[in-house]
Amino acid sequence: MGGSATVDGKIDLHTHSLASDGEYPPAEVAARARAAGVSVLALCDHDTVAGLPAAAEAAGRLGVRLVPGIELSAFLGPKEIHVLGHFLDPGHPTLVSFEDMLAQHRRWRMGEIVKRLAAVGVQVRPEDVERFSGGKTLGRPHVARAIVEKGYVATVREAFDRFLGEGMPAYVARYRLEVADAVALVRGAGGTATIAHPAVSRLDRRELERARDAGVVGLEVHHADHDPGTRERLLRWAEELGMVPTAGSDYHGETISPDRHLGDVTMPAEDLARLEALRPPTL
């Protein structure tokens, strides 16, 4: 897709659909983005590109530019971070193979979580969890919603705090992907790599510098969970480190993340063009 220095509307480079842990199907995310005044939308579902074809078809009809994306959970030393890939080819063989492998791991992990929940008196079946997943990507948020539905907790947050968070009875570690490997996966598919919500992940400047040295070229400065002071600090670090500052609502839907709304944050079109210009050259 070609870039442009002029964008009539908001730019939101971080959203989720039912293909991973979002509330709405991909086409509806595109429609809601259009209604919110978003003209450039990136769908970045967790560890999957399954929702991109439907999102692209809907976005095309609505006059919204869709940036194909993904969100990968990776590790920078002992710390888990999230890497956003933008402008990638969703049909790239390496990316598709990785997605299939990870889907198998997630299914195994889900079975282990269900067993551990049962051991503490929380009875949830795999099919209860799968109802909340629109694709092959199964994650803890789907388990949390099943626990809420069963009445064991009142909210998704409580499910994480009592059962699913790290150190809790039903926690099972995810597949370990190093940040350099996540970057290689994104670049191999023709995309650019950005760090999602760095303040939420409690990353300091030195860690961001290490991520940059591993090939990350952008930093999600403008995020719904970053207050103005945090954004100012991250913007300064992005400038010092030569990283492109980006914006993303991290929208999942009102039921899942009531404080995040499409188009809540945006970014200059010039920075979008800068990010796209950093795509690896095609052979």
Coordinates of C-alpha atoms in Angstrom, one line a residue:
M1 CA 0.0 0.0 0.0
G2 CA 1.3 3.4 -0.8
G3 CA 2.0 6.0 1.9
S4 CA 0.8 9.6 1.9
A5 CA 2.0 12.7 3.8
T6 CA -1.6 13.8 4.0
V7 CA -4.3 12.0 6.0
D8 CA -7.8 13.2 6.4
G9 CA -8.8 11.7 9.8
K10 CA -7.2 9.9 12.7
I11 CA -4.5 7.3 12.6
D12 CA -4.9 4.3 14.9
L13 CA -2.1 1.7 14.5
H14 CA -3.2 -0.8 17.3
T15 CA -6.5 -2.5 17.4
H16 CA -7.8 -6.0 18.0
S17 CA -10.7 -8.2 16.7
L18 CA -12.4 -11.4 17.5
A19 CA -9.6 -13.2 15.6
S20 CA -7.6 -12.9 18.8
D21 CA -9.0 -11.4 22.0
G22 CA -11.1 -8.5 20.7
E23 CA -14.9 -8.3 21.1
Y24 CA -15.9 -7.7 17.5
P25 CA -15.3 -9.4 14.1
P26 CA -12.7 -7.7 11.9
A27 CA -15.2 -6.1 9.6
E28 CA -17.0 -4.5 12.4
V29 CA -13.8 -3.1 13.9
A30 CA -13.3 -1.4 10.5
A31 CA -16.8 -0.1 10.5
R32 CA -16.5 1.2 14.1
A33 CA -13.2 2.8 13.2
R34 CA -14.8 4.7 10.3
A35 CA -17.6 5.9 12.6
A36 CA -15.0 7.1 15.1
G37 CA -13.2 9.2 12.4
V38 CA -10.3 6.9 11.9
S39 CA -9.0 7.0 8.3
V40 CA -5.9 4.8 8.8
L41 CA -6.4 1.6 10.8
A42 CA -4.0 -1.2 11.8
L43 CA -5.5 -4.5 12.9
C44 CA -2.8 -6.1 15.1
D45 CA -4.3 -9.2 16.6
H46 CA -2.2 -11.2 19.0
D47 CA -0.1 -13.8 17.2
T48 CA -2.4 -14.1 14.2
V49 CA -3.2 -12.4 10.8
A50 CA -6.4 -14.4 10.4
G51 CA -8.6 -11.4 10.6
L52 CA -6.8 -9.3 8.0
P53 CA -8.7 -10.4 4.9
A54 CA -12.1 -9.6 6.3
A55 CA -10.8 -6.3 7.7
A56 CA -9.2 -5.3 4.4
E57 CA -12.4 -6.0 2.5
A58 CA -14.5 -3.9 4.9
A59 CA -12.0 -1.1 5.1
G60 CA -11.8 -0.9 1.3
R61 CA -15.6 -0.5 1.1
L62 CA -15.6 2.1 3.8
G63 CA -12.7 4.2 2.5
V64 CA -10.4 3.4 5.4
R65 CA -6.8 2.5 4.7
L66 CA -6.0 -0.7 6.4
V67 CA -2.4 -1.3 7.6
P68 CA -1.9 -5.1 7.9
G69 CA -0.4 -5.8 11.3
I70 CA 0.2 -8.3 14.2
E71 CA 1.1 -8.1 17.9
L72 CA 3.7 -10.6 19.0
S73 CA 4.5 -11.4 22.6
A74 CA 8.3 -11.5 23.0
F75 CA 11.0 -11.3 25.6
L76 CA 13.7 -8.7 26.2
G77 CA 15.9 -10.5 28.7
P78 CA 13.6 -11.5 31.5
K79 CA 10.9 -9.0 30.6
E80 CA 7.9 -9.7 28.4
I81 CA 7.2 -7.0 25.8
H82 CA 4.8 -6.7 22.9
V83 CA 6.1 -6.1 19.4
L84 CA 3.7 -4.6 16.8
G85 CA 4.4 -5.5 13.2
H86 CA 3.0 -3.1 10.5
F87 CA 2.8 -3.1 6.7
L88 CA 3.5 -6.9 6.6
D89 CA 2.4 -9.5 4.1
P90 CA -0.1 -11.7 5.9
G91 CA 0.4 -14.5 3.4
H92 CA 4.2 -14.7 3.9
P93 CA 5.1 -18.5 4.3
T94 CA 7.3 -17.9 7.4
L95 CA 4.7 -15.9 9.1
V96 CA 1.9 -18.4 8.3
S97 CA 4.1 -21.3 9.6
F98 CA 4.9 -19.5 12.8
E99 CA 1.2 -18.7 13.4
D100 CA 0.3 -22.4 12.9
M101 CA 3.0 -23.5 15.4
L102 CA 2.0 -20.9 17.9
A103 CA -1.7 -21.9 17.6
Q104 CA -0.8 -25.5 18.5
H105 CA 1.2 -24.3 21.5
R106 CA -1.7 -22.1 22.7
R107 CA -4.1 -25.0 22.5
W108 CA -1.8 -27.1 24.7
R109 CA -1.3 -24.2 27.1
M110 CA -5.1 -23.7 27.3
G111 CA -5.5 -27.3 28.3
E112 CA -3.0 -26.9 31.1
I113 CA -4.7 -23.8 32.3
V114 CA -8.1 -25.5 32.4
K115 CA -6.5 -28.4 34.5
R116 CA -5.0 -25.9 37.0
L117 CA -8.3 -24.1 37.3
A118 CA -10.1 -27.3 38.1
A119 CA -7.5 -28.0 40.8
V120 CA -8.6 -24.9 42.6
G121 CA -12.4 -25.5 42.1
V122 CA -13.0 -23.5 38.9
Q123 CA -14.7 -25.7 36.5
V124 CA -14.3 -24.5 32.9
R125 CA -14.3 -26.7 29.8
P126 CA -12.1 -26.0 26.7
E127 CA -15.3 -25.5 24.7
D128 CA -16.4 -22.8 27.1
V129 CA -13.1 -20.9 26.3
E130 CA -13.3 -21.5 22.6
R131 CA -16.7 -19.8 22.3
F132 CA -14.9 -16.5 23.0
S133 CA -12.3 -17.0 20.3
G134 CA -13.2 -16.2 16.7
G135 CA -10.1 -17.9 15.3
K136 CA -7.3 -20.3 16.2
T137 CA -5.7 -17.9 18.7
L138 CA -6.6 -18.9 22.2
G139 CA -5.4 -16.8 25.1
R140 CA -5.9 -16.0 28.7
P141 CA -8.4 -13.3 28.0
H142 CA -10.7 -15.9 26.5
V143 CA -10.3 -18.0 29.7
A144 CA -11.0 -14.9 31.8
R145 CA -14.3 -14.3 29.9
A146 CA -15.4 -17.9 30.4
I147 CA -14.7 -17.6 34.2
V148 CA -16.7 -14.4 34.3
E149 CA -19.6 -16.1 32.4
K150 CA -19.5 -19.0 34.9
G151 CA -19.9 -16.6 37.8
Y152 CA -16.6 -17.3 39.5
V153 CA -15.5 -13.7 39.2
A154 CA -17.1 -10.4 38.3
T155 CA -14.6 -9.0 35.8
V156 CA -11.8 -10.1 33.4
R157 CA -9.4 -8.2 35.6
E158 CA -10.5 -10.1 38.7
A159 CA -9.9 -13.4 36.8
F160 CA -6.3 -12.4 36.1
D161 CA -5.7 -11.1 39.6
R162 CA -7.0 -14.3 41.3
F163 CA -6.2 -17.1 38.8
L164 CA -4.5 -16.3 35.5
G165 CA -1.8 -13.6 36.2
E166 CA 1.8 -14.5 36.7
G167 CA 2.3 -16.2 40.1
M168 CA -1.4 -17.2 40.3
P169 CA -2.7 -20.8 40.6
A170 CA -3.6 -21.2 36.9
Y171 CA -0.7 -19.3 35.3
V172 CA 1.1 -21.2 32.5
A173 CA 4.1 -19.5 30.8
R174 CA 3.7 -18.7 27.1
Y175 CA 6.0 -19.7 24.3
R176 CA 9.3 -17.8 24.6
L177 CA 10.0 -15.6 21.5
E178 CA 13.1 -13.4 21.8
V179 CA 12.6 -9.8 20.6
A180 CA 15.3 -10.2 17.9
D181 CA 13.4 -13.2 16.5
A182 CA 10.1 -11.3 16.6
V183 CA 11.7 -8.5 14.6
A184 CA 13.2 -10.9 12.1
L185 CA 9.7 -12.5 11.7
V186 CA 8.1 -9.1 11.0
R187 CA 10.9 -7.9 8.7
G188 CA 10.9 -11.2 6.9
A189 CA 7.2 -10.6 6.0
G190 CA 8.0 -7.1 4.8
G191 CA 7.0 -5.2 7.9
T192 CA 8.3 -2.7 10.5
A193 CA 8.6 -3.5 14.2
T194 CA 7.4 -1.2 17.0
I195 CA 7.2 -1.6 20.7
A196 CA 3.6 -1.5 22.0
H197 CA 2.7 0.4 25.2
P198 CA 6.3 0.7 26.5
A199 CA 5.2 2.3 29.8
V200 CA 2.6 -0.4 30.5
S201 CA 5.4 -2.9 30.0
R202 CA 7.6 -0.8 32.4
L203 CA 10.4 -0.4 29.9
D204 CA 13.2 2.1 30.7
R205 CA 15.4 4.0 28.3
R206 CA 18.2 1.4 28.4
E207 CA 15.8 -1.4 27.5
L208 CA 14.3 0.6 24.7
E209 CA 17.8 1.1 23.4
R210 CA 18.4 -2.6 23.4
A211 CA 15.1 -3.1 21.5
R212 CA 16.2 -0.6 19.0
D213 CA 19.6 -2.4 18.6
A214 CA 17.6 -5.6 17.9
G215 CA 15.8 -3.9 15.0
V216 CA 12.8 -2.2 16.5
V217 CA 12.2 1.1 14.6
G218 CA 9.2 2.6 16.4
L219 CA 7.8 3.3 19.8
E220 CA 4.1 3.5 20.7
V221 CA 4.3 6.8 22.5
H222 CA 0.6 7.7 22.2
H223 CA -1.4 4.9 23.9
A224 CA -4.7 5.0 25.8
D225 CA -2.9 4.0 29.0
H226 CA -0.1 6.6 28.8
D227 CA -0.8 9.8 30.7
P228 CA 0.5 13.1 29.2
G229 CA 3.7 13.1 31.3
T230 CA 4.5 9.6 30.2
R231 CA 3.9 10.5 26.5
E232 CA 6.2 13.5 26.8
R233 CA 9.0 11.3 28.3
L234 CA 8.5 8.6 25.7
L235 CA 8.5 11.1 22.9
R236 CA 11.8 12.5 24.1
W237 CA 13.3 9.0 24.3
A238 CA 12.0 8.2 20.8
E239 CA 13.7 11.3 19.4
E240 CA 16.9 10.5 21.3
L241 CA 17.0 6.9 20.1
G242 CA 15.9 7.7 16.5
M243 CA 12.7 5.7 16.8
V244 CA 9.4 6.7 15.1
P245 CA 6.7 7.7 17.6
T246 CA 3.4 6.0 16.9
A247 CA -0.2 6.0 18.2
G248 CA -2.6 3.2 19.0
S249 CA -5.8 2.9 21.0
D250 CA -5.2 -0.8 21.8
Y251 CA -8.9 -1.2 21.2
H252 CA -10.5 -4.5 22.2
G253 CA -14.1 -3.5 22.5
E254 CA -16.1 -1.9 25.3
T255 CA -16.8 -5.0 27.2
I256 CA -13.2 -6.1 27.4
S257 CA -11.4 -2.7 27.7
P258 CA -14.0 -0.1 28.6
D259 CA -11.4 2.7 28.9
R260 CA -10.0 2.3 25.4
H261 CA -11.8 3.7 22.3
L262 CA -11.0 3.8 18.6
G263 CA -9.3 7.0 17.6
D264 CA -8.7 8.1 21.2
V265 CA -5.1 8.8 20.1
T266 CA -3.6 9.7 16.8
M267 CA -0.3 10.7 15.2
P268 CA 1.0 13.0 12.4
A269 CA 0.8 11.6 8.9
E270 CA 4.5 12.4 8.5
D271 CA 5.3 9.9 11.2
L272 CA 3.2 7.3 9.4
A273 CA 5.1 7.9 6.2
R274 CA 8.4 7.7 8.1
L275 CA 7.5 4.3 9.6
E276 CA 6.4 2.9 6.3
A277 CA 9.6 4.1 4.6
L278 CA 11.5 1.9 7.1
R279 CA 10.0 -1.3 5.6
P280 CA 12.8 -3.7 4.4
P281 CA 13.5 -3.5 0.7
T282 CA 11.8 -6.2 -1.4
L283 CA 13.9 -8.6 -3.4

